[in-house]
PDB file of C-alpha atoms in Angstrom:
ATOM      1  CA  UNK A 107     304.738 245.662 -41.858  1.00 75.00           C
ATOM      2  CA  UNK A 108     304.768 242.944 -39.179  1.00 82.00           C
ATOM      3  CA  UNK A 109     305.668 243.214 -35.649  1.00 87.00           C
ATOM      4  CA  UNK A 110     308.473 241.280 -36.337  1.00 81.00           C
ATOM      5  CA  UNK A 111     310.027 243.396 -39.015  1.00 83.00           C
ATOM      6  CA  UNK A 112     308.968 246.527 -37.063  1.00 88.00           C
ATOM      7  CA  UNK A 113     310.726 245.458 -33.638  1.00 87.00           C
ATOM      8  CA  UNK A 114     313.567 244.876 -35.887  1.00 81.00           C
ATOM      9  CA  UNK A 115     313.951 248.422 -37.689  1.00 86.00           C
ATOM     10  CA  UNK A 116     313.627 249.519 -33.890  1.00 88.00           C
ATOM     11  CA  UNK A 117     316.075 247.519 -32.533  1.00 80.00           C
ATOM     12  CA  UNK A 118     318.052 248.535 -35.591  1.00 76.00           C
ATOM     13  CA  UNK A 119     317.571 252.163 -34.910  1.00 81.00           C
ATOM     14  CA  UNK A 120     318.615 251.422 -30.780  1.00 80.00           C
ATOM     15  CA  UNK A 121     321.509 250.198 -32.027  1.00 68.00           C
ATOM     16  CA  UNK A 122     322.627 252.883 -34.455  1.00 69.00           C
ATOM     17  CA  UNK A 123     321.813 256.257 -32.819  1.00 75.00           C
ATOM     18  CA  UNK A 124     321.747 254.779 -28.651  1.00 72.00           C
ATOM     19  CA  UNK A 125     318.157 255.846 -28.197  1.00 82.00           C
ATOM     20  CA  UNK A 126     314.401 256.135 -29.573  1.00 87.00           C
ATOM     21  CA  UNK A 127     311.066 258.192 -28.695  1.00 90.00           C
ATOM     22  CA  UNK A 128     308.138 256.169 -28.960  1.00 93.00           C
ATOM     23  CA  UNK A 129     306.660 259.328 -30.458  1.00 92.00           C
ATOM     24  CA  UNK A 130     308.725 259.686 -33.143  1.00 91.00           C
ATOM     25  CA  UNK A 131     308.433 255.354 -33.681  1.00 93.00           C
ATOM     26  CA  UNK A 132     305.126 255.831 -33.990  1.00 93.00           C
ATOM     27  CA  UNK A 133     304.968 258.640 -36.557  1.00 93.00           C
ATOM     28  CA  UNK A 134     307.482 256.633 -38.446  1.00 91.00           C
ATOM     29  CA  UNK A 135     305.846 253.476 -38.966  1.00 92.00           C
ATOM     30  CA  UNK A 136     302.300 254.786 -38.767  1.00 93.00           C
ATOM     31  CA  UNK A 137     301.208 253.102 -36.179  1.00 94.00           C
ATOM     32  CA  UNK A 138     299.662 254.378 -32.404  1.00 94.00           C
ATOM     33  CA  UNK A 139     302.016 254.598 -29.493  1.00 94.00           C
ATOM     34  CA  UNK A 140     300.377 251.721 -27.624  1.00 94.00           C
ATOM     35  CA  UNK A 141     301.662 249.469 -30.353  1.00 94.00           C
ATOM     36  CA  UNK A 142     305.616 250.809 -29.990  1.00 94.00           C
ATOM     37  CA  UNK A 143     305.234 250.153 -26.304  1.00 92.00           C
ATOM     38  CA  UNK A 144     304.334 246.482 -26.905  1.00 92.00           C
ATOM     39  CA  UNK A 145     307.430 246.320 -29.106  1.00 92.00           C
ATOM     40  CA  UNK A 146     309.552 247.791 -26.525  1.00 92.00           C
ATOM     41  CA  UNK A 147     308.164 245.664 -24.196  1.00 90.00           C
ATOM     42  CA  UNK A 148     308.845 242.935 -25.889  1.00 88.00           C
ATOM     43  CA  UNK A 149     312.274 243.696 -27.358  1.00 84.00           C
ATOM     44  CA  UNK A 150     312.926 244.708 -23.584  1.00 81.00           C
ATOM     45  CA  UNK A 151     311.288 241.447 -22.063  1.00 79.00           C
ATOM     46  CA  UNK A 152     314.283 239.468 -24.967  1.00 72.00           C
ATOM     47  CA  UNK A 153     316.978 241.782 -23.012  1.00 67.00           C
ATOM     48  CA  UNK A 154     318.279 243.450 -26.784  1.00 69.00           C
ATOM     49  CA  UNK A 155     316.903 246.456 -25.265  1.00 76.00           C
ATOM     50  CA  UNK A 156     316.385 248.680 -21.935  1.00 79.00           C
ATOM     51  CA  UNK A 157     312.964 250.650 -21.444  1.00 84.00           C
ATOM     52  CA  UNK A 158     313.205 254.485 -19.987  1.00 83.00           C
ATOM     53  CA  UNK A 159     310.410 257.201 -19.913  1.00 83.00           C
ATOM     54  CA  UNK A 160     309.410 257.861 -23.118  1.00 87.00           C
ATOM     55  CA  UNK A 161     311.293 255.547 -25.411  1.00 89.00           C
ATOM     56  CA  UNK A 162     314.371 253.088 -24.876  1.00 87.00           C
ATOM     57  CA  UNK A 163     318.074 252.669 -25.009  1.00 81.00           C
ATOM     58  CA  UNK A 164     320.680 250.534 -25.469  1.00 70.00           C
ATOM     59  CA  UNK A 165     321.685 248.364 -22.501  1.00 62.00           C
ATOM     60  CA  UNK A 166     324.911 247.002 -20.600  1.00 52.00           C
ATOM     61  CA  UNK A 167     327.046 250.058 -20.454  1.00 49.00           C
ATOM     62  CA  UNK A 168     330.043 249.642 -19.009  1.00 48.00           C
ATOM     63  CA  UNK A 169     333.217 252.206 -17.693  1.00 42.00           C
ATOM     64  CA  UNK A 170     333.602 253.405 -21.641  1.00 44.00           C
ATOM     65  CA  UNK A 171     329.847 253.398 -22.382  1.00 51.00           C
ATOM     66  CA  UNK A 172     329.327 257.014 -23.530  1.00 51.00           C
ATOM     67  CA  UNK A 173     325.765 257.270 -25.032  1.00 55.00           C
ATOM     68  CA  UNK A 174     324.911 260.265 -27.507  1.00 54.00           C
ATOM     69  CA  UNK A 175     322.966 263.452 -26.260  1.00 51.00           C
ATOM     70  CA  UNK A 176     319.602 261.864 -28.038  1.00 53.00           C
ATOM     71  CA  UNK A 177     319.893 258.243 -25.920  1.00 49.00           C
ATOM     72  CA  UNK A 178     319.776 260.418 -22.906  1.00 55.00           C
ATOM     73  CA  UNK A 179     317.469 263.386 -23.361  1.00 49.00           C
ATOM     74  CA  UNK A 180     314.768 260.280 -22.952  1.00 47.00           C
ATOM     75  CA  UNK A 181     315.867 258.994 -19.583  1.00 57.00           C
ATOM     76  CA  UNK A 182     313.776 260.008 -16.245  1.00 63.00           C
ATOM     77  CA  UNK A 183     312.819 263.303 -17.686  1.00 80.00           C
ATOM     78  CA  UNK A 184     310.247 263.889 -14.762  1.00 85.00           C
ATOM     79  CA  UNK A 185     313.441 263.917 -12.121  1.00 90.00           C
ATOM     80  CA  UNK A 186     315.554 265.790 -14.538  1.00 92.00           C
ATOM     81  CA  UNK A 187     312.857 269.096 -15.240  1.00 92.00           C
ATOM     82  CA  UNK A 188     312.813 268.947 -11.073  1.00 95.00           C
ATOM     83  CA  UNK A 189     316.156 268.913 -10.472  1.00 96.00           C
ATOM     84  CA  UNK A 190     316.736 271.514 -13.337  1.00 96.00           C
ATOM     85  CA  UNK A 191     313.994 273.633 -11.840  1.00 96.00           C
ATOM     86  CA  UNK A 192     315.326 273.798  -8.109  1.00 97.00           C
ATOM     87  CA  UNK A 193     319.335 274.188  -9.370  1.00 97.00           C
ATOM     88  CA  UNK A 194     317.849 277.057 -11.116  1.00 97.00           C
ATOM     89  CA  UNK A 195     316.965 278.432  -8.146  1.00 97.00           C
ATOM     90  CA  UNK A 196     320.699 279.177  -7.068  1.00 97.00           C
ATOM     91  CA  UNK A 197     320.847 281.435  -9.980  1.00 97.00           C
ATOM     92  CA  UNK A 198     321.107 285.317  -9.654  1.00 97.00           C
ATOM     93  CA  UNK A 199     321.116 287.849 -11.962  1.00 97.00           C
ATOM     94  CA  UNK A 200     324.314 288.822 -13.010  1.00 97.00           C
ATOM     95  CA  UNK A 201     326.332 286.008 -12.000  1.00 98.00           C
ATOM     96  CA  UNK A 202     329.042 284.298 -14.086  1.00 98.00           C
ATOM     97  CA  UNK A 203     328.484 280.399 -14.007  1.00 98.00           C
ATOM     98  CA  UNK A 204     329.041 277.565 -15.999  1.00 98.00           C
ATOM     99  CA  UNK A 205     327.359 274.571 -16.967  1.00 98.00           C
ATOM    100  CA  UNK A 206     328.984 271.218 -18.326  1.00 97.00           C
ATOM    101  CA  UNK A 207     327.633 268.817 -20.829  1.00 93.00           C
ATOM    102  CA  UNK A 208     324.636 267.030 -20.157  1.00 91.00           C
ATOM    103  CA  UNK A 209     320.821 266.506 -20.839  1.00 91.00           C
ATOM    104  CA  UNK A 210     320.562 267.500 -16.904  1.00 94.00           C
ATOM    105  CA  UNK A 211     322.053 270.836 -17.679  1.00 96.00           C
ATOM    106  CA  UNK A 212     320.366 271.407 -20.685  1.00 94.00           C
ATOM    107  CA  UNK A 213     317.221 271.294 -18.693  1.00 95.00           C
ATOM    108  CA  UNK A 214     318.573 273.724 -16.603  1.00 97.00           C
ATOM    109  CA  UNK A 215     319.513 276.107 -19.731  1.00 97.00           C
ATOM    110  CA  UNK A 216     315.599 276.350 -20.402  1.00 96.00           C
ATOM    111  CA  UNK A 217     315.398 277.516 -17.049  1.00 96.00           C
ATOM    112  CA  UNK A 218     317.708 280.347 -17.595  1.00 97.00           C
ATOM    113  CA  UNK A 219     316.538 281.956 -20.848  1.00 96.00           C
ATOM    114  CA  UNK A 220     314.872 283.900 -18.432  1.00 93.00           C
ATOM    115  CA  UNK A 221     317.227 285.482 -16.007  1.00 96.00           C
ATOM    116  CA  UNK A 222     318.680 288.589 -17.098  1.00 96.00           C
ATOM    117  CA  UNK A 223     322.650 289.759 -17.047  1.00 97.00           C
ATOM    118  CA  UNK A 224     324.084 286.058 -16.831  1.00 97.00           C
ATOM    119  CA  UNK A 225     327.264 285.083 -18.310  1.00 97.00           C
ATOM    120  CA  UNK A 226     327.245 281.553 -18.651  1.00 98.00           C
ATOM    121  CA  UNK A 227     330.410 279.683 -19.682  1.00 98.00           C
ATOM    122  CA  UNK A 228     329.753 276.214 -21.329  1.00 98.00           C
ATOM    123  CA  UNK A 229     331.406 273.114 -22.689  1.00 97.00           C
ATOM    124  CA  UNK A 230     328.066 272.018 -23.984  1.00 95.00           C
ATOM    125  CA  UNK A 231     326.826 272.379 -28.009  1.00 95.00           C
ATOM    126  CA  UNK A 232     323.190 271.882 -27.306  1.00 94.00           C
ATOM    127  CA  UNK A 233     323.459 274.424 -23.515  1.00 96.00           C
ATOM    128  CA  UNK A 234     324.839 276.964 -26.033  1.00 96.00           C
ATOM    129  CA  UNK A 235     322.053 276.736 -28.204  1.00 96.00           C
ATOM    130  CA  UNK A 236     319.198 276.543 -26.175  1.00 96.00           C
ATOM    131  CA  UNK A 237     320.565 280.212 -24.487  1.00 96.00           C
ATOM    132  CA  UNK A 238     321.593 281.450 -27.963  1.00 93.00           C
ATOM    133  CA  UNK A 239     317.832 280.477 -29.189  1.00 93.00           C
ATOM    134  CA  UNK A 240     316.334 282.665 -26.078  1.00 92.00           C
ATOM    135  CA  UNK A 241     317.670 285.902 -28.053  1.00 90.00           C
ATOM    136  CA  UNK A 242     318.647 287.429 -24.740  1.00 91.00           C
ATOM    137  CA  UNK A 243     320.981 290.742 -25.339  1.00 93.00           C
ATOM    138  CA  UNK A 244     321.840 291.023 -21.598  1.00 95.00           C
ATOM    139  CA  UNK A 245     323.445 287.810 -21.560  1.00 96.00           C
ATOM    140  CA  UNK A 246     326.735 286.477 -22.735  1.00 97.00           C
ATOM    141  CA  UNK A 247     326.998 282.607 -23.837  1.00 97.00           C
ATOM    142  CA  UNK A 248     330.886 281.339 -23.867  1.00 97.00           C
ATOM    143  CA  UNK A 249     331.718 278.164 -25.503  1.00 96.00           C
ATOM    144  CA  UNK A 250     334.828 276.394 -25.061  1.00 96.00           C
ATOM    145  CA  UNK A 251     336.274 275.147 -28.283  1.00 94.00           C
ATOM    146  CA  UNK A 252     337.586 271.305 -28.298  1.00 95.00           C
ATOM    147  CA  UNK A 253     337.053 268.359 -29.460  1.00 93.00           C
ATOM    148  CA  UNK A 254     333.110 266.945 -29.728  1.00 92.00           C
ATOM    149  CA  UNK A 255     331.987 263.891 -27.704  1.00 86.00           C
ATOM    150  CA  UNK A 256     329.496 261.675 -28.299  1.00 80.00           C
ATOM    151  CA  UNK A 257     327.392 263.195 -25.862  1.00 80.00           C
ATOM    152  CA  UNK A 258     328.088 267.025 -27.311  1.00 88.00           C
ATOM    153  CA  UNK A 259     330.282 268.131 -24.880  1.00 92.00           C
ATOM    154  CA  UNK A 260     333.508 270.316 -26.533  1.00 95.00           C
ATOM    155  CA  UNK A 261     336.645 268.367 -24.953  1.00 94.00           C
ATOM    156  CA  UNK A 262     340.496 268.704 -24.727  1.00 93.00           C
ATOM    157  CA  UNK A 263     343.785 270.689 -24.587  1.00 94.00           C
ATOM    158  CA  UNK A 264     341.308 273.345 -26.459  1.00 95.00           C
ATOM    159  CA  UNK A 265     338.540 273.780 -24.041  1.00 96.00           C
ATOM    160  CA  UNK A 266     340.943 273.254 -21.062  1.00 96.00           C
ATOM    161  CA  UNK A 267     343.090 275.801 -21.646  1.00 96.00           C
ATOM    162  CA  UNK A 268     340.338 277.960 -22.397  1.00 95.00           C
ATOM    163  CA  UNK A 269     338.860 277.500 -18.681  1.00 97.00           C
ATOM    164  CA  UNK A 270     342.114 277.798 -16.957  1.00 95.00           C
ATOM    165  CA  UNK A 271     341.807 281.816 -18.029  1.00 93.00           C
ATOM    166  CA  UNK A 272     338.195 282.322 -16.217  1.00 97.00           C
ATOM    167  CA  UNK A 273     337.036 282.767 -12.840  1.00 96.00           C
ATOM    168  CA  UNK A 274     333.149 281.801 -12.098  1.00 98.00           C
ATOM    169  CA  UNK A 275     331.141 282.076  -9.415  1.00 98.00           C
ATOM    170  CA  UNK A 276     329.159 278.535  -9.825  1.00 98.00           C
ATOM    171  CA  UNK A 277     329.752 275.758 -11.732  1.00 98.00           C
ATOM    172  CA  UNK A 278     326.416 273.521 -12.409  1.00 98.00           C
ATOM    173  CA  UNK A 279     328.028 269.966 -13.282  1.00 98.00           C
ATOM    174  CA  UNK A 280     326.494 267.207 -14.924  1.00 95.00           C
ATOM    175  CA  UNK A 281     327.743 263.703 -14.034  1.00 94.00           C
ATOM    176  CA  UNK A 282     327.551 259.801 -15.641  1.00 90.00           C
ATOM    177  CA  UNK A 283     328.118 258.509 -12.203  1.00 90.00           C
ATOM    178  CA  UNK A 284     328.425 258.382  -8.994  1.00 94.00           C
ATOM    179  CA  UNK A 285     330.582 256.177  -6.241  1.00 90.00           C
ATOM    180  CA  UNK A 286     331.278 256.316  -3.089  1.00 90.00           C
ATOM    181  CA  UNK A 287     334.803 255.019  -3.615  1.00 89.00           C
ATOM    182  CA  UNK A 288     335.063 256.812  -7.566  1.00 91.00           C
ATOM    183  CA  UNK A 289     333.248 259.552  -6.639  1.00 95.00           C
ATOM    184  CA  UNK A 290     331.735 261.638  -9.702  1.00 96.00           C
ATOM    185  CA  UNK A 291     333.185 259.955 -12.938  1.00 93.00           C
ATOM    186  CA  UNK A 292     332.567 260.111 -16.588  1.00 90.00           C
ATOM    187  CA  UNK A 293     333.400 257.780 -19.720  1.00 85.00           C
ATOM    188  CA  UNK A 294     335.087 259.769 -21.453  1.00 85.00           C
ATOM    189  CA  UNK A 295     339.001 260.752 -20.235  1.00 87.00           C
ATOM    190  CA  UNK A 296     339.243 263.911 -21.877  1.00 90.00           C
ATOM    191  CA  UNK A 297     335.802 265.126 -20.429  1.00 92.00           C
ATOM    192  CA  UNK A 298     337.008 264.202 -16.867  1.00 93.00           C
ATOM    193  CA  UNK A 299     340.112 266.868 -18.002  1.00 95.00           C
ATOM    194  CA  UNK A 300     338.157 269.246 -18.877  1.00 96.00           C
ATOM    195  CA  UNK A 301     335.577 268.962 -16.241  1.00 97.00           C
ATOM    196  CA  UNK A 302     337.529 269.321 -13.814  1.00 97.00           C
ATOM    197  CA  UNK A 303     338.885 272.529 -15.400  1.00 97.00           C
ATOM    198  CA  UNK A 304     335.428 274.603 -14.785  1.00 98.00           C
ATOM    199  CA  UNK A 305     335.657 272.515 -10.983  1.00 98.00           C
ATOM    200  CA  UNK A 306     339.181 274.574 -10.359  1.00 98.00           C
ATOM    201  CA  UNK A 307     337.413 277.756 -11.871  1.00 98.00           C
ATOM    202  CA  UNK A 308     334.610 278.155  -9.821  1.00 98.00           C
ATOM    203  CA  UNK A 309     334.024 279.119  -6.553  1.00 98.00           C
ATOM    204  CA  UNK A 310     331.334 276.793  -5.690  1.00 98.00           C
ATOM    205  CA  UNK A 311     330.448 273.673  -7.360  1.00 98.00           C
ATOM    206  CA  UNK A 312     326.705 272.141  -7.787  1.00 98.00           C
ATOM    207  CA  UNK A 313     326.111 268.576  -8.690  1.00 98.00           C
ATOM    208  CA  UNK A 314     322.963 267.527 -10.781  1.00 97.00           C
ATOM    209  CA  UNK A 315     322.289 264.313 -11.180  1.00 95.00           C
ATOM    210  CA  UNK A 316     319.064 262.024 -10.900  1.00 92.00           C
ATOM    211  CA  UNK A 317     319.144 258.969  -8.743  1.00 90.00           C
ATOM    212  CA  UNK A 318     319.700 256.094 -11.595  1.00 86.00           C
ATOM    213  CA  UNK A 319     323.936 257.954 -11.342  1.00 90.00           C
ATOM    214  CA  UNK A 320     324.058 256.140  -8.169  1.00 89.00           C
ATOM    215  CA  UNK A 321     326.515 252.890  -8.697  1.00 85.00           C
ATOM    216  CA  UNK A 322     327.131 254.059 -12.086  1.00 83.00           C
ATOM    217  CA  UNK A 323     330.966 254.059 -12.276  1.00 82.00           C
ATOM    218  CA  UNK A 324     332.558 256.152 -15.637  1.00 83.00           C
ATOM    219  CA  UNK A 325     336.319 254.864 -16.171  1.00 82.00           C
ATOM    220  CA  UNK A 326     337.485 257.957 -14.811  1.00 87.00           C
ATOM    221  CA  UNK A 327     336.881 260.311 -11.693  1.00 92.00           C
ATOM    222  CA  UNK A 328     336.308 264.236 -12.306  1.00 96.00           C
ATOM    223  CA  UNK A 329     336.074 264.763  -8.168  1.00 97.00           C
ATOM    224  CA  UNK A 330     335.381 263.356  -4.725  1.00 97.00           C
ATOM    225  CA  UNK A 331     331.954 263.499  -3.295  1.00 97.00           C
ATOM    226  CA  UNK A 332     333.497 266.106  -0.989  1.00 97.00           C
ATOM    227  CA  UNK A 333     334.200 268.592  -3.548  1.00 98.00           C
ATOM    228  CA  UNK A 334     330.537 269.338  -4.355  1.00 98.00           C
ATOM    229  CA  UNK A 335     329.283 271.790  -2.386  1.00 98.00           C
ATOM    230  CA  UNK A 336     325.825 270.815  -3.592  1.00 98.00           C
ATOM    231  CA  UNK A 337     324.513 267.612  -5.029  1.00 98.00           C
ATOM    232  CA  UNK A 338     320.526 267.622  -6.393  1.00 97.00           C
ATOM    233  CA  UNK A 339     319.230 265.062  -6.559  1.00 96.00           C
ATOM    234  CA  UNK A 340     315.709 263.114  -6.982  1.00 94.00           C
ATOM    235  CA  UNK A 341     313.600 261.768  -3.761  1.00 93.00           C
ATOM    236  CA  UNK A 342     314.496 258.223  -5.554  1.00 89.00           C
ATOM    237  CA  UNK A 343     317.637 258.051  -4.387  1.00 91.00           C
ATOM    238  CA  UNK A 344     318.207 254.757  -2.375  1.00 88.00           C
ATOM    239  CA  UNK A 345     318.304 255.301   1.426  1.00 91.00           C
ATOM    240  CA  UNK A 346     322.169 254.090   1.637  1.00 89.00           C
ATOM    241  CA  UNK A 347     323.183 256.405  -0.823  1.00 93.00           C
ATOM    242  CA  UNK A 348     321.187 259.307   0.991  1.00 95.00           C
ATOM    243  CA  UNK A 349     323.028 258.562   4.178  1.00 95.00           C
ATOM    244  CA  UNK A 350     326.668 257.969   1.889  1.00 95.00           C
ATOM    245  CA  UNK A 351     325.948 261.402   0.631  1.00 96.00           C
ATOM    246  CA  UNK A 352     324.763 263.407   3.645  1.00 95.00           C
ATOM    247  CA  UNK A 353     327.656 262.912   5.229  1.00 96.00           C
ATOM    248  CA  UNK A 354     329.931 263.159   2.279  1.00 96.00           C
ATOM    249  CA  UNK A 355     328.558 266.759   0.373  1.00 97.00           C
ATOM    250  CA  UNK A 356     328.005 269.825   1.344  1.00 97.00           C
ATOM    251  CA  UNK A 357     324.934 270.472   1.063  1.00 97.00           C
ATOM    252  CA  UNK A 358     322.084 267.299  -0.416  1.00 97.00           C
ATOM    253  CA  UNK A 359     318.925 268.655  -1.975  1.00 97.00           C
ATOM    254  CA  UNK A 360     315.994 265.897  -2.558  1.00 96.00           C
ATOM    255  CA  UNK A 361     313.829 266.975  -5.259  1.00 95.00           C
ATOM    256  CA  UNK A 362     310.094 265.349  -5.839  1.00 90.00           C
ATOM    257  CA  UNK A 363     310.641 263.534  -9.424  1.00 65.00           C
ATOM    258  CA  UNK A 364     307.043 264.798 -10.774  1.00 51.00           C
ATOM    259  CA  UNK A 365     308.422 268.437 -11.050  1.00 42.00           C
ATOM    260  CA  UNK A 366     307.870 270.063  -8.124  1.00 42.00           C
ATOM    261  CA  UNK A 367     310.466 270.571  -5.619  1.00 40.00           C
ATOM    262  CA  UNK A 368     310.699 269.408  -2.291  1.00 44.00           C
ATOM    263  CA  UNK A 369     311.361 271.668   0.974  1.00 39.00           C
ATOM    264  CA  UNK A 370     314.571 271.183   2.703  1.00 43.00           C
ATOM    265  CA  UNK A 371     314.668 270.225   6.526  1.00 35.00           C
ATOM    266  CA  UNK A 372     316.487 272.969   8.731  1.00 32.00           C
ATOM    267  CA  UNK A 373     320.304 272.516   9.297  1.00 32.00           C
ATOM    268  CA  UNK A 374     323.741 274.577   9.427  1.00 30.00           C
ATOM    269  CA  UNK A 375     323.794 277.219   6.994  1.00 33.00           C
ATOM    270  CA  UNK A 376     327.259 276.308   4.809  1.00 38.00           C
ATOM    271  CA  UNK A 377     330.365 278.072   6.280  1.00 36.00           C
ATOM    272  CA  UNK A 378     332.770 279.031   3.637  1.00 36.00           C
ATOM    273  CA  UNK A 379     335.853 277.635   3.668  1.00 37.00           C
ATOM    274  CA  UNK A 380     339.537 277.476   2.034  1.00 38.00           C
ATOM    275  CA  UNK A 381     339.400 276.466  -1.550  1.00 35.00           C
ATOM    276  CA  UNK A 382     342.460 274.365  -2.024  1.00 37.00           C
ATOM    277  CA  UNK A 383     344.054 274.346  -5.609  1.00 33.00           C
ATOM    278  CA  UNK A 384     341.896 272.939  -8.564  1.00 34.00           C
ATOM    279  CA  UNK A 385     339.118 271.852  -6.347  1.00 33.00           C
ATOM    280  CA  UNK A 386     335.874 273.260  -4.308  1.00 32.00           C
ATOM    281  CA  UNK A 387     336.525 273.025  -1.042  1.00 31.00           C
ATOM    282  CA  UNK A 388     333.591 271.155   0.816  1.00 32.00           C
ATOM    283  CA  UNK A 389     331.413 273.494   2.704  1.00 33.00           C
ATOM    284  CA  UNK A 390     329.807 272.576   6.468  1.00 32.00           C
ATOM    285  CA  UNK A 391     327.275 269.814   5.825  1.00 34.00           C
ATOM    286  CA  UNK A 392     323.515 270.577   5.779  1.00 37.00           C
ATOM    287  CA  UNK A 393     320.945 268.270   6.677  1.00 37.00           C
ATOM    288  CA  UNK A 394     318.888 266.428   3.786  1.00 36.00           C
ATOM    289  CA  UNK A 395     316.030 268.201   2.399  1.00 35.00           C
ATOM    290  CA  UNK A 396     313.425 265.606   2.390  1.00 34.00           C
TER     291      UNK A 396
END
């Protein structure tokens, strides 16, 4: 076959499914990964096509862009296994907590197999799976019913009502954005619904989300930056964000994108405070951990 008819199969396959590995390119066309990368490069270099970690996507989203689980497992998967491995460390045994759709969350699922007596509420197909696969008998996997996104999240009047029954002690959220002015936002309207569900049924909320969410506006808004009592994030994150989000979370965790976390710099301990209806109220501002 010749480059050209290879970069357009690839471009082909972009297009239909919102995402390749260059691994499984190269297995498919029998040729060595170098060779994929110069076709990404190139299709990349003509603009049909954008370039992540590992493989490539499609490009120009917009408000409505809501790419499929598979598009986004291959984007900054350094910065998501960090941020996965730190949220992991709010986890204790026995807790009840819940973890939205997501490839960030999924990560974090791995990272759970592990840790005995959790009940873990989800929203998410492939979360479910990953905890169902660990063959744990100590721990209880809940999923919503609802409608399926694009991005395997279970959706709607379904899951909603569903969550409106429970009562959590820590929601781990995964988010396609994040705005100063929108705040955390999604594409999808019936997500943002049902999202914001598990917000009102937990006691504390956690944000994970790497540092490409940053200026990424979904057409709708779960929350405002002030509802997450923690945000982690990657060490990536532009400075004016950082300083946007200090002041606006509770708490702002910096995680080192090649897997191992960062330390946080000493500030206030959080201070509980009054959890207004359907929301996590904000808890007293900690310093960034750098």
């Amino acid at each position: 076959m010749l480059a050209r008819q290879r970069q357009a199969a690839i471009l082909d396959r972009v297009r239909a499914t919102g995402g390749v590995r260059v691994t499984e390119l190269a297995a498919e066309f029998g040729v060595s990964d170098m060779t994929i990368r110069r076709d990404l490069d190139t299709l990349h270099e003509q603009g049909v096509l954008a370039k992540v970690h590992g493989g490539a996507t499609t490009t120009g989203p917009g408000s409505t862009d809501e790419p499929g689980f598979h598009a986004k497992s291959v984007r900054q998967l350094p910065e998501k296994a960090a941020i996965a491995a730190r949220a992991a460390e709010l986890v204790r045994p026995g807790a009840a907590v819940a973890l939205s759709a997501g490839t960030t969350t999924a990560e974090l699922a791995r990272r759970l197999v592990d840790v005995p007596g959790l009940t873990v509420v989800t929203n998410s197909l492939p979360v479910a799976e990953i905890l169902h696969a660990g063959g744990r008998t100590d721990q209880t996997v809940v999923l919503t019913g609802g409608v399926r996104t694009p991005s395997d999240a279970l959706v709607g009047p379904l899951a909603v009502a569903a969550i409106r029954s429970l009562h959590l002690d820590l929601l781990f959220l995964g988010v396609h954005g994040i705005s100063e002015r929108a705040g955390f936002t999604t594409p999808n309207l019936m997500e943002a619904e049902t999202d914001r569900a598990l917000v009102a049924a937990a006691d504390r909320l956690v944000v994970l989300a790497d540092h490409t969410k940053w200026g990424t506006v979904g057409i709708s808004s779960i929350v405002e930056l002030s509802a997450a009592d923690v945000l982690v994030t990657d060490d990536r994150l532009d400075p004016q964000a950082r300083q946007v989000l200090d002041e606006r979370v509770g708490e702002l965790v910096l995680v080192a994108g090649a897997g191992t976390t960062s330390s946080p710099t000493p500030g206030r301990t959080p201070a509980p405070a009054d959890r207004g209806p359907g929301r996590v109220a904000a808890a007293t501002r900690e310093g960034t951990a750098e």
